[in-house]
mmCIF file of C-alpha atoms and ligand atoms in Angstrom:
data_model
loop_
_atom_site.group_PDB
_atom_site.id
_atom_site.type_symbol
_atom_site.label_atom_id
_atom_site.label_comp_id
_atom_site.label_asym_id
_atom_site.label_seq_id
_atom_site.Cartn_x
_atom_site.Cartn_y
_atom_site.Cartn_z
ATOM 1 C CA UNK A 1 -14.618 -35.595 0.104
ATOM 2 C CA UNK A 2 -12.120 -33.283 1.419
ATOM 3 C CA UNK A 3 -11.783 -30.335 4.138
ATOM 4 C CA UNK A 4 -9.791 -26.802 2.739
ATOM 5 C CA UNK A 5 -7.804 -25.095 5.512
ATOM 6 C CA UNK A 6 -7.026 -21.169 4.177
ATOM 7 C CA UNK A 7 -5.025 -19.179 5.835
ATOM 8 C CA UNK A 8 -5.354 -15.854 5.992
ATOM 9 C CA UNK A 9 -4.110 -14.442 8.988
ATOM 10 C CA UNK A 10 -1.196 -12.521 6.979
ATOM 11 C CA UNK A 11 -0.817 -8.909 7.430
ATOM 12 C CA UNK A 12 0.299 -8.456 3.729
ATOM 13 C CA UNK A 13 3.056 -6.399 4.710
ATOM 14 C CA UNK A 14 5.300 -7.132 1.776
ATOM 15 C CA UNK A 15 2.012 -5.601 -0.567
ATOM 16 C CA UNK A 16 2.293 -2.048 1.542
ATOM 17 C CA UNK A 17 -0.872 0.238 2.657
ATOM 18 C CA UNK A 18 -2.838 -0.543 5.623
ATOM 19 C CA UNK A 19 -5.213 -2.964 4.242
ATOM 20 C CA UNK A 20 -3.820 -6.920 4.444
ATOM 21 C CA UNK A 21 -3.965 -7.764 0.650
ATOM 22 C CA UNK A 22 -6.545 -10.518 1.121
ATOM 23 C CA UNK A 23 -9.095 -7.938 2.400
ATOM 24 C CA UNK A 24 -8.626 -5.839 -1.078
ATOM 25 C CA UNK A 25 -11.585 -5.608 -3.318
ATOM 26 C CA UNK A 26 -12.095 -6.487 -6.741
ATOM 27 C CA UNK A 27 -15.193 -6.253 -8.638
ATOM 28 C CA UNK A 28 -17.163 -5.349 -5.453
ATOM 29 C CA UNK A 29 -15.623 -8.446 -3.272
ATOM 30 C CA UNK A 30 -12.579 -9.074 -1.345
ATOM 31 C CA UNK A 31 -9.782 -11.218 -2.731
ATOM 32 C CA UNK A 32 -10.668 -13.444 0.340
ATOM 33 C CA UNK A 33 -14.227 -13.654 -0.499
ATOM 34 C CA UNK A 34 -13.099 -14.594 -4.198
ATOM 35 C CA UNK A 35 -10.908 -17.325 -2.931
ATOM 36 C CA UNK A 36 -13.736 -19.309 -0.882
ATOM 37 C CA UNK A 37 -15.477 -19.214 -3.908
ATOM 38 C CA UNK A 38 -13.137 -20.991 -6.021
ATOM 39 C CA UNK A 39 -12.671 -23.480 -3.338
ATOM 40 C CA UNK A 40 -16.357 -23.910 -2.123
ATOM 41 C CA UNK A 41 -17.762 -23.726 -5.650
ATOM 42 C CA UNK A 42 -16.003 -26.873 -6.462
ATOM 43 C CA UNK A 43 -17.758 -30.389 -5.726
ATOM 44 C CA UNK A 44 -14.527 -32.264 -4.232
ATOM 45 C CA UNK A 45 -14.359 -29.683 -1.133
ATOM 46 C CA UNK A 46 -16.656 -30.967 1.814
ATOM 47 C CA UNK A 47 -15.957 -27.886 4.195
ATOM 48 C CA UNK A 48 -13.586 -25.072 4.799
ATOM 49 C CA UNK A 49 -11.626 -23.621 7.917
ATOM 50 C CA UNK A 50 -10.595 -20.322 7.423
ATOM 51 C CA UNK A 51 -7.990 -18.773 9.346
ATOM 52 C CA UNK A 52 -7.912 -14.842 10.366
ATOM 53 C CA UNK A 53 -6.042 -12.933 12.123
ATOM 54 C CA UNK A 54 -7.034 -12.664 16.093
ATOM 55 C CA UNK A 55 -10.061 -10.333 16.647
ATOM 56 C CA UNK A 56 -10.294 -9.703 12.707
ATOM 57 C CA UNK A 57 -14.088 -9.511 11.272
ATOM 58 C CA UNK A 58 -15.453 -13.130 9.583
ATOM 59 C CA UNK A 59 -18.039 -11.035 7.699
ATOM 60 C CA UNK A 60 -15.197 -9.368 5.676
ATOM 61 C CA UNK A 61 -14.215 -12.516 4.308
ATOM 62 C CA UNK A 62 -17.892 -13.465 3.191
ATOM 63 C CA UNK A 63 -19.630 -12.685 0.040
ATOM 64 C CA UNK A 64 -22.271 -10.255 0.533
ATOM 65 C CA UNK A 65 -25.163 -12.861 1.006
ATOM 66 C CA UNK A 66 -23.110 -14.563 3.814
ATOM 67 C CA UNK A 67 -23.203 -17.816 2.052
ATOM 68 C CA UNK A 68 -20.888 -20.337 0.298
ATOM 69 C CA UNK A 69 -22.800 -23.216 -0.264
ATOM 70 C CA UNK A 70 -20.214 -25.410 2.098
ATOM 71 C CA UNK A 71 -19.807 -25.515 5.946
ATOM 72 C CA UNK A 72 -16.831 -22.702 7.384
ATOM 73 C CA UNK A 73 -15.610 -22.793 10.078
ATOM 74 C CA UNK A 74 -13.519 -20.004 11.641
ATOM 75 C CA UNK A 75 -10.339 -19.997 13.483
ATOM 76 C CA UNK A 76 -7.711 -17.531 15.157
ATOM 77 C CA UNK A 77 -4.291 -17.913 13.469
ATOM 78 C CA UNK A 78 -0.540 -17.567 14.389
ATOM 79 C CA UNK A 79 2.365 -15.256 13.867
ATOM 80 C CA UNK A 80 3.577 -17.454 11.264
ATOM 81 C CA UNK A 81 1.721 -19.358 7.991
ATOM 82 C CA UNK A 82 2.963 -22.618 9.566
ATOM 83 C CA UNK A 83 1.005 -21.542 12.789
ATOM 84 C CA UNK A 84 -2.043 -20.248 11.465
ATOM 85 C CA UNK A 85 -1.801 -23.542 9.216
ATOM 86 C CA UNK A 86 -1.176 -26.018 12.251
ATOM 87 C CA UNK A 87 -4.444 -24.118 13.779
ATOM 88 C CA UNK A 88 -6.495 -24.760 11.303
ATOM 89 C CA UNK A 89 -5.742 -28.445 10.997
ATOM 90 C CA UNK A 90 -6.686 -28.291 15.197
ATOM 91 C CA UNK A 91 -10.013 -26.654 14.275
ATOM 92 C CA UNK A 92 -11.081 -29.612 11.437
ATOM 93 C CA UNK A 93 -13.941 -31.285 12.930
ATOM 94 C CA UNK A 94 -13.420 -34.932 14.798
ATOM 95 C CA UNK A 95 -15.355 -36.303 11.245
ATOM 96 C CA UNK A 96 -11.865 -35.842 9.677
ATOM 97 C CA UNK A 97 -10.087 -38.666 10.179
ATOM 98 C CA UNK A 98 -6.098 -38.670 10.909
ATOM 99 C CA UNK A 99 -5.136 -39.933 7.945
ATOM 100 C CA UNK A 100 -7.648 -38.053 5.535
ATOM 101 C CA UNK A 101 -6.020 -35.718 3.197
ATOM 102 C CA UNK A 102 -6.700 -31.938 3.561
ATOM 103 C CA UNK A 103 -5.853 -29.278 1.610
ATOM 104 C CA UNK A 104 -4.867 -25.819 2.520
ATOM 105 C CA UNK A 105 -4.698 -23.253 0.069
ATOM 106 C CA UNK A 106 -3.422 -19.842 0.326
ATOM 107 C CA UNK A 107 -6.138 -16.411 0.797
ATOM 108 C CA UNK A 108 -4.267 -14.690 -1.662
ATOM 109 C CA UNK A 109 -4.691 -17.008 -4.490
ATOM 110 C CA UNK A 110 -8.308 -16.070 -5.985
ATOM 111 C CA UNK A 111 -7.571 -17.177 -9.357
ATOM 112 C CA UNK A 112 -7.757 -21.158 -8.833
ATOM 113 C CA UNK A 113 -9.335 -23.223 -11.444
ATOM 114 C CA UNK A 114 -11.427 -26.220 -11.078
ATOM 115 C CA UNK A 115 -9.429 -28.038 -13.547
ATOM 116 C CA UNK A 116 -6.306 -27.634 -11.539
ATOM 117 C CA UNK A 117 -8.122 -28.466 -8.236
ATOM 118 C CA UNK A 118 -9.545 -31.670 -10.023
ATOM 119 C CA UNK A 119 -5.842 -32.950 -11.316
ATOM 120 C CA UNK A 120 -4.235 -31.885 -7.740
ATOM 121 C CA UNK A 121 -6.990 -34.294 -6.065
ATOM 122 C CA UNK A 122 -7.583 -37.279 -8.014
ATOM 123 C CA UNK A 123 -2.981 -37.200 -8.595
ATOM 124 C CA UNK A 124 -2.604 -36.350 -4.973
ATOM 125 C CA UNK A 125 -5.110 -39.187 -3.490
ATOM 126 C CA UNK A 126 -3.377 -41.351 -5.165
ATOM 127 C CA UNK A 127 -0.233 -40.731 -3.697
ATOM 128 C CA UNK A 128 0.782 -42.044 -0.641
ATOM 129 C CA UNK A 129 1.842 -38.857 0.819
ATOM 130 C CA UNK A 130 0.483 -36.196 -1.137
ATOM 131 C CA UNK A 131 0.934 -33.579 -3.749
ATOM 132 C CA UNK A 132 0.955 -29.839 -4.664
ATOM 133 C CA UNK A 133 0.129 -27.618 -7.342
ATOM 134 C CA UNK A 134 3.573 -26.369 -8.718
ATOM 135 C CA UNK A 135 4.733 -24.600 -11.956
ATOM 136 C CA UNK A 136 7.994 -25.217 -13.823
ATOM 137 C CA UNK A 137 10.492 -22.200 -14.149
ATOM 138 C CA UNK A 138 10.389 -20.725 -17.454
ATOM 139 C CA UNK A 139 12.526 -17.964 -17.042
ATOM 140 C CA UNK A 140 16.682 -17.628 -16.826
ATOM 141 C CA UNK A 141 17.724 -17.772 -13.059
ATOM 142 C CA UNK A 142 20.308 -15.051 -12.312
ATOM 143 C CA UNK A 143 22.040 -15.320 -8.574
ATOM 144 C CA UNK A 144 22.943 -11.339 -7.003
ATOM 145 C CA UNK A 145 25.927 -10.620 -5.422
ATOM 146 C CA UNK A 146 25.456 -7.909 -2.362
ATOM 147 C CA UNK A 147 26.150 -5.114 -5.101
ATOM 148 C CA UNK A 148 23.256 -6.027 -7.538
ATOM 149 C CA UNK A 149 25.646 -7.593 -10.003
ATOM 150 C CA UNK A 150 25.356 -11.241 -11.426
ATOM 151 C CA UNK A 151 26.850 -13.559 -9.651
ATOM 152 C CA UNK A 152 26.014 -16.612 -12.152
ATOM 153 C CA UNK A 153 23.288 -18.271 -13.691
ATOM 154 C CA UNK A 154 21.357 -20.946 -12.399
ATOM 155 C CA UNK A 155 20.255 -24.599 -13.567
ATOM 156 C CA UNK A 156 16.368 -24.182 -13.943
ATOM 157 C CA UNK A 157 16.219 -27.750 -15.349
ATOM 158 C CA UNK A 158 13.845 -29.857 -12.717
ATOM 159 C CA UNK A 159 13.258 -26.690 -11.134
ATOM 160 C CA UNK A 160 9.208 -25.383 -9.940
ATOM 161 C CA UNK A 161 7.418 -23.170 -8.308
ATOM 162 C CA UNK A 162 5.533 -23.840 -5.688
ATOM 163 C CA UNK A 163 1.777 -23.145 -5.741
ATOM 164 C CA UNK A 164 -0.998 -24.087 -3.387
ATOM 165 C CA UNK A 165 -3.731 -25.782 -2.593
ATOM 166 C CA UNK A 166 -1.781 -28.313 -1.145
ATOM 167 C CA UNK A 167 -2.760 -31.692 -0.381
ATOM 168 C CA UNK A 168 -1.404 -33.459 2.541
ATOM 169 C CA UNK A 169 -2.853 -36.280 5.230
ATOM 170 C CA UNK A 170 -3.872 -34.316 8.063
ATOM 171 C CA UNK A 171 -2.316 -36.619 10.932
ATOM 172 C CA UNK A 172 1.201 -36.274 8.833
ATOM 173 C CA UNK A 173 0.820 -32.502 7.752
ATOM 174 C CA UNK A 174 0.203 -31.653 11.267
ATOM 175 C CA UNK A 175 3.110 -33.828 12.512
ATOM 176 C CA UNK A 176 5.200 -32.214 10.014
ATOM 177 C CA UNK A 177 4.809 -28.694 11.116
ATOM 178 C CA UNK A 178 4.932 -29.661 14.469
ATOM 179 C CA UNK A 179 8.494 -31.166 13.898
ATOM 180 C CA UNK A 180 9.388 -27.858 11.862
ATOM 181 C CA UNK A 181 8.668 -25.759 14.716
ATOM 182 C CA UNK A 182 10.272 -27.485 17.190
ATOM 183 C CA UNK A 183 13.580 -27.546 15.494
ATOM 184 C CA UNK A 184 13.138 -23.658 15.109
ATOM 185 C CA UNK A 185 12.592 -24.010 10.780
ATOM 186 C CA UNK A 186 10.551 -21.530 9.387
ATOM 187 C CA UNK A 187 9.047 -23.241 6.507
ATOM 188 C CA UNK A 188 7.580 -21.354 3.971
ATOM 189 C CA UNK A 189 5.307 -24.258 2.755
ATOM 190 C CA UNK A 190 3.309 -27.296 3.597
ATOM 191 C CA UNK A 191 5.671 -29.844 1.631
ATOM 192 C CA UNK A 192 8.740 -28.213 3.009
ATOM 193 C CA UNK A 193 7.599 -29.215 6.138
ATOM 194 C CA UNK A 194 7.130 -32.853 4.398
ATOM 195 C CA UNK A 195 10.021 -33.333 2.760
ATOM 196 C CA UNK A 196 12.358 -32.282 6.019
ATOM 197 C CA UNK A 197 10.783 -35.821 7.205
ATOM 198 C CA UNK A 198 11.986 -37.506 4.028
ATOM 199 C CA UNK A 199 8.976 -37.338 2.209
ATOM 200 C CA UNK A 200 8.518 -36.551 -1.334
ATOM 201 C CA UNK A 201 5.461 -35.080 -2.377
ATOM 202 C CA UNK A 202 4.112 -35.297 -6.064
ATOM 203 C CA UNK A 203 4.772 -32.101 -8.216
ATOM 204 C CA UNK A 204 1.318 -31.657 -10.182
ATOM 205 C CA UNK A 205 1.759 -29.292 -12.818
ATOM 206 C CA UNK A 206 -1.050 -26.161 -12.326
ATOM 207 C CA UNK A 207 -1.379 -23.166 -14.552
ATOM 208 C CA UNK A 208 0.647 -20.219 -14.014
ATOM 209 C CA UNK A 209 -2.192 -17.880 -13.850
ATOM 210 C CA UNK A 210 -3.045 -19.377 -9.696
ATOM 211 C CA UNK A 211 -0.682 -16.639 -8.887
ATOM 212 C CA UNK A 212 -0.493 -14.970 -5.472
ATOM 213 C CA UNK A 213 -1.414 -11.564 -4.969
ATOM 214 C CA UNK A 214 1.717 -9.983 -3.764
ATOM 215 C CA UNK A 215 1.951 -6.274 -5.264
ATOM 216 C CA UNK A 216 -0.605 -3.985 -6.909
ATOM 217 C CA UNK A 217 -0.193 -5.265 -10.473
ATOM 218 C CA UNK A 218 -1.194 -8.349 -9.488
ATOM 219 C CA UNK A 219 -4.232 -7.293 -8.281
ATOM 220 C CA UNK A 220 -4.708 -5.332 -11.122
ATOM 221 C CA UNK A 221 -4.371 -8.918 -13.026
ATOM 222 C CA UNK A 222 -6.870 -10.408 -11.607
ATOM 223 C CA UNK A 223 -9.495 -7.992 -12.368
ATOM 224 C CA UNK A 224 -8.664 -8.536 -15.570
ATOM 225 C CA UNK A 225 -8.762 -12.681 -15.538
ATOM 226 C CA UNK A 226 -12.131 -11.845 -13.740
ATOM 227 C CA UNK A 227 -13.625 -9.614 -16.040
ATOM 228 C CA UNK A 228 -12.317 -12.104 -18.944
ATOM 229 C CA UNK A 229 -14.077 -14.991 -16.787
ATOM 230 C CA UNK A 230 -17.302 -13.824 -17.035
ATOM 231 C CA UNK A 231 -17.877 -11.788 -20.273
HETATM 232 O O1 C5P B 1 3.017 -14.071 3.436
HETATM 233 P P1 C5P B 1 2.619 -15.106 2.453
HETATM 234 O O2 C5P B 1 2.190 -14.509 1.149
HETATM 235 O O3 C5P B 1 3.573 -16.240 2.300
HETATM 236 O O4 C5P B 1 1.288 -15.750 3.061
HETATM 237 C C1 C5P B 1 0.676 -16.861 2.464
HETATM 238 C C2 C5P B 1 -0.665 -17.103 3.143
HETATM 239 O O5 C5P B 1 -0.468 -17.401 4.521
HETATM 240 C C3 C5P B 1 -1.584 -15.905 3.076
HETATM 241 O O6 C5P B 1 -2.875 -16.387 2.754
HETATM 242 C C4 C5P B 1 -1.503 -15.329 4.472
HETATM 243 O O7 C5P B 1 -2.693 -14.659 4.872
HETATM 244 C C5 C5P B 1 -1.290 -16.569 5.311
HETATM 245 N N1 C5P B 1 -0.623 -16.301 6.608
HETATM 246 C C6 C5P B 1 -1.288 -16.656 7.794
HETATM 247 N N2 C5P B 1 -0.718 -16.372 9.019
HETATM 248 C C7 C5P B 1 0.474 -15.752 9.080
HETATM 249 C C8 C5P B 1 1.170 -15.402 7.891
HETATM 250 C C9 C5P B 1 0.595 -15.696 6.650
HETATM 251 O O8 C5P B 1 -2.390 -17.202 7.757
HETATM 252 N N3 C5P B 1 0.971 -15.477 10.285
#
């Protein structure tokens, strides 16, 4: 059985408007609300720790009926995702043991299926460090010069895209951001924080659709995956 930390202490500043993007409703719920969901609906997770921003509202994050089904715990994050992620690990409860894997998964990722939870566990346990959820690049890769022209083309061969959840051992994971922080690197994910220890995490391949909702299309994209869900 296995804890979910999910951040989502983010201000969303990169999606605009006042409202963080994880707090942004779709079909009657917040994105937030819709990822808990698709982590607590699933029969691998034992708990959750979520992670909001200081002084922000837990019931905003809930589903109208207040429940999940799984035990959530709440926590204040930090100014960066490694923060907020490093105090959520601190907030698992002294039943997780140091060298139990934990996942943490990102608020703004709502559209997570169970089949890509269930290959990210059962590859990632078996792994002596860990895994992620990660997507090859399908598209050309163009580098810009400052004036918006093409610099070249990059090799996308062996190249991904990383997802999340994640799935790390929390004694190591929280090592591992430690470490990060103290040498001043702002990592951007869990494993990056892994692999600057030398460790090399297992790429499982997830679908494309457990994208991240960055701009207003996407949002508008998940609606639709929603409505195409249930109907
Ligand atoms: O900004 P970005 O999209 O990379 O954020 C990924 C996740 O990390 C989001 O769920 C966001 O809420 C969370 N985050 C956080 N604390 C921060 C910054 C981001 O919990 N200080």
């Amino acid at each position: 059985m296995t804890w979910a930390i999910v951040p989502a202490a983010g201000r969303g500043t990169r999606f605009g408007g006042d409202v963080p993007k994880q707090y942004l409703e779709v079909a009657g719920r917040s994105v937030l609300a819709h990822t808990l969901d698709a982590l607590a609906s699933h029969s691998g997770i034992t708990g959750l720790v979520l992670v909001l921003e200081e002084g922000a509202a837990p019931e905003s994050a809930f589903r109208a009926d207040g429940t999940l089904g799984r035990p959530c715990l709440i926590t204040a994050g930090g100014a960066s995702r490694a923060d907020s992620v490093l105090a959520g690990l601190a907030a698992l409860p002294d039943s997780v043991r140091a060298d139990e894997f934990v996942l943490v998964h990102d608020a703004a990722r709502p559209n997570l299926a169970h089949a890509d939870l269930d290959a990210l566990l059962e590859r990632g346990r078996a792994d002596p460090v860990g895994a992620i959820l990660a997507a090859p690049v399908r598209d050309t890769l163009k580098r810009a010069g400052d004036d918006g022209g093409i610099d070249g083309t990059e090799p996308r061969e062996r190249l991904w895209r990383a997802l999340t959840p994640q799935l790390f051992r929390r004694l190591q994971l929280t090592r591992a951001l430690e470490a990060a922080a103290a040498a001043g690197v702002a990592v951007t994910d869990e494993a990056m924080a892994m692999e600057r220890l030398g460790a090399r995490p297992l790429l499982v391949e997830g679908a494309d659709d457990n994208f991240k909702i960055t701009t207003p299309a996407d949002l508008a994209r998940f609606a639709f995956e929603l409505a195409r869900r249930t109907h």
